[in-house]
PDB file of C-alpha atoms and ligand atoms in Angstrom:
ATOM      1  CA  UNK P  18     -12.741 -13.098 -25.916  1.00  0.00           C
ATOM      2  CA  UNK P  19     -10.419 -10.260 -26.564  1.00  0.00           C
ATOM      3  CA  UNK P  20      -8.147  -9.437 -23.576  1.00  0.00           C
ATOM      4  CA  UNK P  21      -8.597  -6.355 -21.051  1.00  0.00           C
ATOM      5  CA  UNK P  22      -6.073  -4.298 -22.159  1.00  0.00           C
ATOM      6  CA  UNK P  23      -3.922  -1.398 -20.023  1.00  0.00           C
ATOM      7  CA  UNK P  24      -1.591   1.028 -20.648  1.00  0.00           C
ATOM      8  CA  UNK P  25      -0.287   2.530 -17.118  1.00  0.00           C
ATOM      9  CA  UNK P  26       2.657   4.158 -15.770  1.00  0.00           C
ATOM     10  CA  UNK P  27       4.548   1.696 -13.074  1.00  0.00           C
ATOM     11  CA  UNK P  28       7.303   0.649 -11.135  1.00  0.00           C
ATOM     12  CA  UNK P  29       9.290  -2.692 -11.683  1.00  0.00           C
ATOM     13  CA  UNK P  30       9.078  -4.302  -7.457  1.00  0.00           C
ATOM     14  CA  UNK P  31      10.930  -7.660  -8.641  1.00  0.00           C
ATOM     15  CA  UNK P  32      11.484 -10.108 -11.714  1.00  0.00           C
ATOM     16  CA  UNK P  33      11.482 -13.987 -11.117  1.00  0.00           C
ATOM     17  CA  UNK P  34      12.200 -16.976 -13.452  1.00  0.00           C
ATOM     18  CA  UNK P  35       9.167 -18.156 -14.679  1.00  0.00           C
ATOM     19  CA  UNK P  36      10.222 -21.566 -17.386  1.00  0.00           C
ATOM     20  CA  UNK P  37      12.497 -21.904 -19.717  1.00  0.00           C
ATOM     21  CA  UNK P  38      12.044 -18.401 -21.508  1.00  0.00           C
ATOM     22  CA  UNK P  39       9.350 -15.644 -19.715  1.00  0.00           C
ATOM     23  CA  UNK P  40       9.980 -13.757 -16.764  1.00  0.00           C
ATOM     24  CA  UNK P  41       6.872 -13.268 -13.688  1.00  0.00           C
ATOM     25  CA  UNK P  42       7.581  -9.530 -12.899  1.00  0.00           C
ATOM     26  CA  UNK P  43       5.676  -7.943  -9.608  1.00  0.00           C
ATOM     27  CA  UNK P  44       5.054  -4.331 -10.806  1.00  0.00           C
ATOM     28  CA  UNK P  45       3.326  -1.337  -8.987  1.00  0.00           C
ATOM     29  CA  UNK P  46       1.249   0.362 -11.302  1.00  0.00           C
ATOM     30  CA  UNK P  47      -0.570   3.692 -10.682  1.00  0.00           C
ATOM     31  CA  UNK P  48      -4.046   2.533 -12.840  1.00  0.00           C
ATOM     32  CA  UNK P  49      -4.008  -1.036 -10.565  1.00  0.00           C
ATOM     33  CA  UNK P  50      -1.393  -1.184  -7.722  1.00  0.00           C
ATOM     34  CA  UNK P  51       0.178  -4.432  -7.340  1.00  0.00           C
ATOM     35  CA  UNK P  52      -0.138  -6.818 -10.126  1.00  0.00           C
ATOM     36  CA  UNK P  53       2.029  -9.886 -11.211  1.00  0.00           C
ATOM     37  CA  UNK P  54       2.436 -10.087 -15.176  1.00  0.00           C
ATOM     38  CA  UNK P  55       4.190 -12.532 -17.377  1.00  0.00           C
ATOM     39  CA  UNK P  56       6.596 -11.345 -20.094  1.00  0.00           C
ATOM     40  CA  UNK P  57       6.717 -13.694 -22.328  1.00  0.00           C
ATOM     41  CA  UNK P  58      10.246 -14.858 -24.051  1.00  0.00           C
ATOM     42  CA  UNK P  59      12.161 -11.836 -21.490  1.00  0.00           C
ATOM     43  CA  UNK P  60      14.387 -14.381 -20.710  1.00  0.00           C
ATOM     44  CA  UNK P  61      15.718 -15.624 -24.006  1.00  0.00           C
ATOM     45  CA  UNK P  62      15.109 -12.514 -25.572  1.00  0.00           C
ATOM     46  CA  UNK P  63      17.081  -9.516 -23.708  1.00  0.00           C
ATOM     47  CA  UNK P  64      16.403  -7.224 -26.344  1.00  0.00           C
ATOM     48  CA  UNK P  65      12.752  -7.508 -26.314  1.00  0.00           C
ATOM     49  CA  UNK P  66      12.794  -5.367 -22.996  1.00  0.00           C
ATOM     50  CA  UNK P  67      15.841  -4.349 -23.404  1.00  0.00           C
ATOM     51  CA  UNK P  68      17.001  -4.075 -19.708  1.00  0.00           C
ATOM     52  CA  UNK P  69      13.459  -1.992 -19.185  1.00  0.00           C
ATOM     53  CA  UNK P  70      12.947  -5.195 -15.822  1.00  0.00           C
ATOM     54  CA  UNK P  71      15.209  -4.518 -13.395  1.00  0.00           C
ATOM     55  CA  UNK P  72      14.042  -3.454  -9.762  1.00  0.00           C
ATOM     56  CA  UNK P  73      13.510   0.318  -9.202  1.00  0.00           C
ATOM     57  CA  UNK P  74      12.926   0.718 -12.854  1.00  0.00           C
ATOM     58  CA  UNK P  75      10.329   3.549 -13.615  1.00  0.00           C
ATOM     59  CA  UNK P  76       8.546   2.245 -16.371  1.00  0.00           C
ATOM     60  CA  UNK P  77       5.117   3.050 -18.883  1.00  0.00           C
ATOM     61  CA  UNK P  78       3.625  -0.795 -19.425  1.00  0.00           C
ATOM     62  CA  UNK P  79       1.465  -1.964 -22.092  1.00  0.00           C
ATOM     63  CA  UNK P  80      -0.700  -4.902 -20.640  1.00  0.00           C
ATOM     64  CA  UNK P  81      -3.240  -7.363 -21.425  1.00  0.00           C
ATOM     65  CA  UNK P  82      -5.513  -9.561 -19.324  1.00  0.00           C
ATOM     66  CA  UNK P  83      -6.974 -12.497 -20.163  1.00  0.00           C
ATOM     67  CA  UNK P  84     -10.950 -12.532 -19.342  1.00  0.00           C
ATOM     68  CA  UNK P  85     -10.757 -16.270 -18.656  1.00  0.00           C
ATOM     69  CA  UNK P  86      -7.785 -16.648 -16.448  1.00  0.00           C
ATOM     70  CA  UNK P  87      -7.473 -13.073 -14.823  1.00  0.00           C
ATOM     71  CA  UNK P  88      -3.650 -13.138 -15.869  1.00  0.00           C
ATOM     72  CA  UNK P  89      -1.966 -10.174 -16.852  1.00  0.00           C
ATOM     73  CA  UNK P  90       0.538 -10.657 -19.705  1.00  0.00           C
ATOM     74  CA  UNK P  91       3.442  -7.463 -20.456  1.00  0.00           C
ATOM     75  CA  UNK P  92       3.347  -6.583 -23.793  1.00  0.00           C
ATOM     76  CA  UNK P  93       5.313  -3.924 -23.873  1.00  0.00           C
ATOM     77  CA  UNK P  94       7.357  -1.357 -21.767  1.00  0.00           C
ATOM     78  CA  UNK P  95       9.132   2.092 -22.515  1.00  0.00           C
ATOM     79  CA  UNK P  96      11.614   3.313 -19.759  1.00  0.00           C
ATOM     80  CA  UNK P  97      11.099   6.610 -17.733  1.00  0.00           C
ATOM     81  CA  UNK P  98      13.010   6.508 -15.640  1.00  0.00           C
ATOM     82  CA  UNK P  99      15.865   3.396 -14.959  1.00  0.00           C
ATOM     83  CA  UNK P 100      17.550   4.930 -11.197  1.00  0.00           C
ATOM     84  CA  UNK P 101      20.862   3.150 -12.235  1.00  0.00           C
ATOM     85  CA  UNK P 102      22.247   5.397  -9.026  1.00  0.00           C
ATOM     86  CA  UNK P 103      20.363   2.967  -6.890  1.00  0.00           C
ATOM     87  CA  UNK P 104      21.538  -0.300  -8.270  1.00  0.00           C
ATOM     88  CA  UNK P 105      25.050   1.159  -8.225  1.00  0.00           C
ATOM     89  CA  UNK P 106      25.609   1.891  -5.000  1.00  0.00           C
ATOM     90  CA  UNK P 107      25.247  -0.927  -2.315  1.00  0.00           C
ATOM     91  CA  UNK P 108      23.980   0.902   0.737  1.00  0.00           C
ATOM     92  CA  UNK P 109      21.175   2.870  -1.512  1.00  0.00           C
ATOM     93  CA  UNK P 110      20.247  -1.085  -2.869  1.00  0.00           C
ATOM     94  CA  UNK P 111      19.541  -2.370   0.661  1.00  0.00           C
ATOM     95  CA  UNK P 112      17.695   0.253   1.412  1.00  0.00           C
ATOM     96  CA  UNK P 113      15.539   0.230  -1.720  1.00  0.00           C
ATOM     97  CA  UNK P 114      15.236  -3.705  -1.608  1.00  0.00           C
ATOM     98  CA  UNK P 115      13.893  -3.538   1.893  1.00  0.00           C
ATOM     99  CA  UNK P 116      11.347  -1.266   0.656  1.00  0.00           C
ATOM    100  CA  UNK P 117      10.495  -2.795  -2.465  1.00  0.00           C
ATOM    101  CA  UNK P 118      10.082  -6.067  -0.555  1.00  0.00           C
ATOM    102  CA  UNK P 119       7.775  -4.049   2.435  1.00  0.00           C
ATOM    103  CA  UNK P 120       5.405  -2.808  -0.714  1.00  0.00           C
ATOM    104  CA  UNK P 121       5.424  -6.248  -1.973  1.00  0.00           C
ATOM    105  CA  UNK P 122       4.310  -7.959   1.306  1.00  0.00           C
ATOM    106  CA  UNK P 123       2.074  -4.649   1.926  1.00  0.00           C
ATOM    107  CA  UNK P 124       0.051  -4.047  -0.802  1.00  0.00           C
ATOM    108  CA  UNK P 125      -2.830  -6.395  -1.865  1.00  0.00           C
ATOM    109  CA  UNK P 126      -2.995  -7.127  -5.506  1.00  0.00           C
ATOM    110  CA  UNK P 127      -4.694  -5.296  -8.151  1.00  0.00           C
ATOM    111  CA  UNK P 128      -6.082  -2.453  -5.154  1.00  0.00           C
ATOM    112  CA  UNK P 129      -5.528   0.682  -6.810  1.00  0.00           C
ATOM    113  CA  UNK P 130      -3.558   3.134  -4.568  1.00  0.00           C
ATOM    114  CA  UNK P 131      -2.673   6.299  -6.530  1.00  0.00           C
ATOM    115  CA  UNK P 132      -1.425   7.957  -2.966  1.00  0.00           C
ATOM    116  CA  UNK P 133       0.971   4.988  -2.558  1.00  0.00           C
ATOM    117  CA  UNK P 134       1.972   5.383  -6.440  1.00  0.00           C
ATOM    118  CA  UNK P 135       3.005   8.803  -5.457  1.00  0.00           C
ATOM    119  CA  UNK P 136       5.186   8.074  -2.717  1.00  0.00           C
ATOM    120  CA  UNK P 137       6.971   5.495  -4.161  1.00  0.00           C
ATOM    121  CA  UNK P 138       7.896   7.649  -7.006  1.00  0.00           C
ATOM    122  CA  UNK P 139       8.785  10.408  -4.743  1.00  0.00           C
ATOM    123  CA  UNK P 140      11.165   7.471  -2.700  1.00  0.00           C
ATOM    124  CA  UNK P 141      12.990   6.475  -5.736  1.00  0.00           C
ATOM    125  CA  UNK P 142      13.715   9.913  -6.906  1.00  0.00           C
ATOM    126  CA  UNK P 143      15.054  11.244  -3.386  1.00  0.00           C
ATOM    127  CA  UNK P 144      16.974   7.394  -3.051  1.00  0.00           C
ATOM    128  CA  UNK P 145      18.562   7.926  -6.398  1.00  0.00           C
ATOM    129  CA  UNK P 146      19.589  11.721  -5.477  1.00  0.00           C
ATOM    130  CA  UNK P 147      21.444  12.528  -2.294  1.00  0.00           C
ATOM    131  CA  UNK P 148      19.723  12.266   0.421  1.00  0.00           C
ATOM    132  CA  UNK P 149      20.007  10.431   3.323  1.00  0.00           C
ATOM    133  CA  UNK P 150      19.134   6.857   2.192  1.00  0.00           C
ATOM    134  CA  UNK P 151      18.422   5.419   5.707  1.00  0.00           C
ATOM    135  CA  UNK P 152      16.063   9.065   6.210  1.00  0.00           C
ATOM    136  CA  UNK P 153      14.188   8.758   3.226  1.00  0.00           C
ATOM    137  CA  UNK P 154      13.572   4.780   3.939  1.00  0.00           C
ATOM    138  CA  UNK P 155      12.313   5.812   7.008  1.00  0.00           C
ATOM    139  CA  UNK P 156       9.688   8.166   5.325  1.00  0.00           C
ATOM    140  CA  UNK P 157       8.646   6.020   2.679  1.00  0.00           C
ATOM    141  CA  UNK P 158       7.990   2.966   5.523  1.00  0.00           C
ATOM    142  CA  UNK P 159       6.324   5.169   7.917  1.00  0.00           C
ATOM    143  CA  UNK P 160       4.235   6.403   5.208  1.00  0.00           C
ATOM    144  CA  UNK P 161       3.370   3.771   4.147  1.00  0.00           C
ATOM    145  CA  UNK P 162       2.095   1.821   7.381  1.00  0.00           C
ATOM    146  CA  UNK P 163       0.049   5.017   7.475  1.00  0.00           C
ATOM    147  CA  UNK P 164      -1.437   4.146   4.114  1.00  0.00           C
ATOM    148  CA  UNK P 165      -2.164   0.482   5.377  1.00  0.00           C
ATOM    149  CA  UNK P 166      -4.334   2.355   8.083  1.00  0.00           C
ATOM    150  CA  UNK P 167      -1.963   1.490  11.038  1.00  0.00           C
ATOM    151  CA  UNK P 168       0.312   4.123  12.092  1.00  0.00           C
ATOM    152  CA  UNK P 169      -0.644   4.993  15.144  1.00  0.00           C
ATOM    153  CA  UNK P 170      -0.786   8.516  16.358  1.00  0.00           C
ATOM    154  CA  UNK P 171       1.935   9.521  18.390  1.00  0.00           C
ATOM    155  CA  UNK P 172       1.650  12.945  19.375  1.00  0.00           C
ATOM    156  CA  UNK P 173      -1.011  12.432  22.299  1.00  0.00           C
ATOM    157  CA  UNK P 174      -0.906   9.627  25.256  1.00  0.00           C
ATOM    158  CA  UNK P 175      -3.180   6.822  24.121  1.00  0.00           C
ATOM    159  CA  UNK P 176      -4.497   6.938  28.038  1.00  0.00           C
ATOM    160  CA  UNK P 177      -5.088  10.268  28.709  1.00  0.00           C
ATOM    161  CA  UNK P 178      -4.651  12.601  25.478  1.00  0.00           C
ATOM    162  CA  UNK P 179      -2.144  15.094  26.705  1.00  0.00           C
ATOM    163  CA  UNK P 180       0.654  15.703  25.067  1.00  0.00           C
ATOM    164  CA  UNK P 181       3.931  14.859  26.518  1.00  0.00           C
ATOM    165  CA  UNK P 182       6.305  18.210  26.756  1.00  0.00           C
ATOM    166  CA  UNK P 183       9.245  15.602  28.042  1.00  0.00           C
ATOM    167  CA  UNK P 184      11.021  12.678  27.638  1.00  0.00           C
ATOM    168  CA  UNK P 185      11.506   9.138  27.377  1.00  0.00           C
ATOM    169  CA  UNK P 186       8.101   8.932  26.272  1.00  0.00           C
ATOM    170  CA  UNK P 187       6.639   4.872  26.563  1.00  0.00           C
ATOM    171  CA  UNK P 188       5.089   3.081  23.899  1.00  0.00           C
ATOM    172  CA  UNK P 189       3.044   0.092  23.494  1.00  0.00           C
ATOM    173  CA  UNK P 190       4.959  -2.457  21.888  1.00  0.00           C
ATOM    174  CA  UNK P 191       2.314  -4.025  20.489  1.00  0.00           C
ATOM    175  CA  UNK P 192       0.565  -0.951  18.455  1.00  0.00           C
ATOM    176  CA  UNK P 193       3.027   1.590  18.702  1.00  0.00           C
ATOM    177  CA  UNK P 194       0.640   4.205  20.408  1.00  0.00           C
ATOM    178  CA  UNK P 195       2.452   6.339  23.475  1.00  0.00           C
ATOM    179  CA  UNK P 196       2.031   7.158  27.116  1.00  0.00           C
ATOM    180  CA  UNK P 197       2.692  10.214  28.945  1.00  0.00           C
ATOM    181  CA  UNK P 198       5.034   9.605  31.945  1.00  0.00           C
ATOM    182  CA  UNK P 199       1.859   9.060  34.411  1.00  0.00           C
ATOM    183  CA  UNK P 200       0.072   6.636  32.647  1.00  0.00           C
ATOM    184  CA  UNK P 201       3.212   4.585  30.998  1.00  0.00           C
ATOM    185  CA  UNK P 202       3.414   3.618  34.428  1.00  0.00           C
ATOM    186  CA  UNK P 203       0.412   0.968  34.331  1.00  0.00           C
ATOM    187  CA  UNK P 204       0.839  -0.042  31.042  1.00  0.00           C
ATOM    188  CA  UNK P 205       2.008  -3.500  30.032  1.00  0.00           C
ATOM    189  CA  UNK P 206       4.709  -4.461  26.998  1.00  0.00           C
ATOM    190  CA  UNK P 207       5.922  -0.978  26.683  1.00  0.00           C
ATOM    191  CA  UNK P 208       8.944   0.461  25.354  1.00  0.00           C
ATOM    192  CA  UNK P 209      10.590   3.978  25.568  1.00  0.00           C
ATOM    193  CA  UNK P 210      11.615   6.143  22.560  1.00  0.00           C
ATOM    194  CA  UNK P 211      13.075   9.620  23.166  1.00  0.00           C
ATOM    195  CA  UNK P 212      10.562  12.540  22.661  1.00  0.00           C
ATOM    196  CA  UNK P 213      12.491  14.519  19.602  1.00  0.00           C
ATOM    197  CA  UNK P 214      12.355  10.641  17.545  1.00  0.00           C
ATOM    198  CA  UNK P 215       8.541  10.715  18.388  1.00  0.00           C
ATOM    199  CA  UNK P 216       8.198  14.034  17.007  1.00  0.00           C
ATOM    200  CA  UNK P 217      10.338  13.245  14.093  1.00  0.00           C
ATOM    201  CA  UNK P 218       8.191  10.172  12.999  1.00  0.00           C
ATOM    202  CA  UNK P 219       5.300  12.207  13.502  1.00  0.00           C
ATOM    203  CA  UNK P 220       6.465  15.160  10.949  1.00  0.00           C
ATOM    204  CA  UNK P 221       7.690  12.155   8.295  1.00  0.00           C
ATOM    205  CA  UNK P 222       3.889  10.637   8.706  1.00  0.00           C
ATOM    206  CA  UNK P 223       2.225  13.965   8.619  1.00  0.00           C
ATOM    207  CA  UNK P 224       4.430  16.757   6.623  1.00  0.00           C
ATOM    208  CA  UNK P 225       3.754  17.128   2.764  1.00  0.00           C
ATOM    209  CA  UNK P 226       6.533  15.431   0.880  1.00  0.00           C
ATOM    210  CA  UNK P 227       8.103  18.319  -0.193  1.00  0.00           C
ATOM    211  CA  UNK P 228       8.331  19.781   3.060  1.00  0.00           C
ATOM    212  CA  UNK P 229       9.778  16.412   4.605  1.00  0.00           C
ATOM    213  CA  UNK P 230      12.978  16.760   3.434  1.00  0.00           C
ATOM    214  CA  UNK P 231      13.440  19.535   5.074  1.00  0.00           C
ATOM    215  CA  UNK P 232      13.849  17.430   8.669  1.00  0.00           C
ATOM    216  CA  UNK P 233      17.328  17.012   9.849  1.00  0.00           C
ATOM    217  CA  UNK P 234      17.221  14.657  12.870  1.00  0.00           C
ATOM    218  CA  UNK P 235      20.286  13.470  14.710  1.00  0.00           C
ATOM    219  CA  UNK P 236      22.333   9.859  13.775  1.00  0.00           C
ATOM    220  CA  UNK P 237      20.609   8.627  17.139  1.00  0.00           C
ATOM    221  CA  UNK P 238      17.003   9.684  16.037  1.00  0.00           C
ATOM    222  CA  UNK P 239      17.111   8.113  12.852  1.00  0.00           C
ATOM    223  CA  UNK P 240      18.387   5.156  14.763  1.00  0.00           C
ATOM    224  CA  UNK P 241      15.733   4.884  17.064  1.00  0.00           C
ATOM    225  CA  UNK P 242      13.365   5.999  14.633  1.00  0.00           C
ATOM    226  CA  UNK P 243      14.288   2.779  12.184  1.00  0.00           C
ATOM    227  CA  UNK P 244      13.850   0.580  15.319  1.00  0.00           C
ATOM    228  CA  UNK P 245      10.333   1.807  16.248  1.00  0.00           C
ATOM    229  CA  UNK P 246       9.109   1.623  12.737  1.00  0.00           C
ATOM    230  CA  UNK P 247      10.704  -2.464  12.346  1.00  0.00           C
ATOM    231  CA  UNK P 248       9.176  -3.445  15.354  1.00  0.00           C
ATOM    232  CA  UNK P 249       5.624  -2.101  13.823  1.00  0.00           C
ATOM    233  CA  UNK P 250       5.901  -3.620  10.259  1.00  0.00           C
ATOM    234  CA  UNK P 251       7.247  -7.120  11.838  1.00  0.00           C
ATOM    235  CA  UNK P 252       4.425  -6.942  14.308  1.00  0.00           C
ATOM    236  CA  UNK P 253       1.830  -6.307  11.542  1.00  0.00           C
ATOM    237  CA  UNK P 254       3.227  -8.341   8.912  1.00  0.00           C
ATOM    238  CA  UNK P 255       3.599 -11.357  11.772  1.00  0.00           C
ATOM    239  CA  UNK P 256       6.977 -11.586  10.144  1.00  0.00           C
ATOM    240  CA  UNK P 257      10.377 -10.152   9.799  1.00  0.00           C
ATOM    241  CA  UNK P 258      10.917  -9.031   6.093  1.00  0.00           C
ATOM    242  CA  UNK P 259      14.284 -10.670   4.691  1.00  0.00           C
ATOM    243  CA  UNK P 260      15.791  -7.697   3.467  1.00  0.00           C
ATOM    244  CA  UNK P 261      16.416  -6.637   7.015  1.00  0.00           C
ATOM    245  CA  UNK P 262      18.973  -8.882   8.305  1.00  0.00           C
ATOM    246  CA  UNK P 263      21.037  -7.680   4.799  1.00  0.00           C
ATOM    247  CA  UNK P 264      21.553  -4.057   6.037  1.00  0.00           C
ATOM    248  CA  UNK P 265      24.523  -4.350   8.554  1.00  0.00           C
ATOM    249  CA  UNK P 266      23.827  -1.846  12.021  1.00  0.00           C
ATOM    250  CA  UNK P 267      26.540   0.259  11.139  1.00  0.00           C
ATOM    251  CA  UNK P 268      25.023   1.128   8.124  1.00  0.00           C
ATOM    252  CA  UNK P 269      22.122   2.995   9.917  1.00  0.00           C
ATOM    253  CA  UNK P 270      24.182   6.347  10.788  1.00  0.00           C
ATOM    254  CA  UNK P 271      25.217   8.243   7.546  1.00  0.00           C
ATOM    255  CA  UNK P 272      25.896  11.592   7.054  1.00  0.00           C
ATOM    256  CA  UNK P 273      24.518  14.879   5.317  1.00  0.00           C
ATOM    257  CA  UNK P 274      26.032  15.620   2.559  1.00  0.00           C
TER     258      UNK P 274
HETATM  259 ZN1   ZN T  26      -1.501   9.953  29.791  1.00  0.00          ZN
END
């Protein structure tokens, strides 16, 4: 039977040793989201690729499936676009890793999400520019828990449905979802973020993505911001992705450049 065959823009999430000469490479492709293709002889032969499989790489890949074992095999690729900028400089790398590794414990395989495609395109572009790279992390993780259906909204108590005017505001620890100050008060596992980070994450979740970049919150924001958003993606994932304990806490305040 001749093999399925697909020709799809995509992005390369992570290469592994797969025998003696092919490579298993996790790629995000816009025509089938997550799949997991071997390319056969990468390993022995660089040139065959040539340098096309490295992380963050923007790529258009030729595939084929087999009918009888559901296996994707890369054929071939051509580069768009290779973000060397990322690789190059560490901080931008740990960020970028930690997200690559979120999509890769996120995203089911072979569901096609064309409104996940776009964001991480629009993630490696800003990453590989000069913004923030903590910010834009921030963006692209928040986004994409909404994507997975569980960002919760923040802008109204869960409780009651006002909306707070002041601050700390409470949330639940367990969903995310926040209080006003009146009901907070009889809720259990709660924590308190400040009031200008709740209305930051709700502009990242909710702005267009050109208009996102247009948020300047303060060093202490983005702070608590990247704390609310861990606890959620640990709690969901039942887990606490690996990349995190590689970005160091000072590393969370940067500057504008
Ligand atoms: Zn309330």
């Amino acid at each position: 039977m001749a093999p399925v065959l697909l020709s799809t823009p995509a992005v390369v999430i992570s290469t592994r040793s797969l025998g003696e000469s092919d490579l298993l490479i996790s790629l995000f492709t816009l025509e089938s989201g997550k799949i997991k293709a071997v390319a056969k002889g990468a390993k022995k032969s660089k040139k065959r690729f040539m340098n096309a499989l490295e992380p963050f790489t923007e790529i258009d890949a030729n595939l084929a499936r087999s009918r009888s074992s559901g296996l994707w095999r890369l054929d071939s690729v051509v580069i768009k676009r290779s973000h060397v900028s990322i690789r190059q400089d560490y901080s931008r790398f740990l960020y970028g890793c930690l997200c690559l590794e979120l999509l890769e414990l996120w995203q089911k395989e072979g569901a096609e999400e064309p409104e996940v495609f776009t964001l991480l395109k629009w993630y490696l572009s800003r990453l590989s520019g000069d913004s923030l790279p903590i910010q834009v992390s921030l963006v692209f993780k928040a986004r994409l828990l909404k994507s997975a259906g569980l960002m919760p909204g923040i802008k109204e108590c869960r409780v009651c449905g006002c909306i707070p005017d002041r601050g700390p505001v409470s949330f639940d620890r367990r969903t995310g979802e926040i209080f006003c100050s009146s009901c907070g008060k009889n809720a259990a596992s709660v924590a308190e973020i400040s009031l200008g980070t709740a209305r930051c994450i709700e502009f990242m979740v909710n702005s267009s993505l050109d208009r996102v970049q247009l948020l300047k919150p303060r060093p202490d924001q983005v702070t608590e911001a990247w704390e609310y958003m861990k606890l959620l993606h640990c709690r969901h994932l039942q887990r606490q992705p690996a990349s995190y304990r590689l970005i160091p806490h000072n590393m969370y305040i940067g500057r504008y450049k």
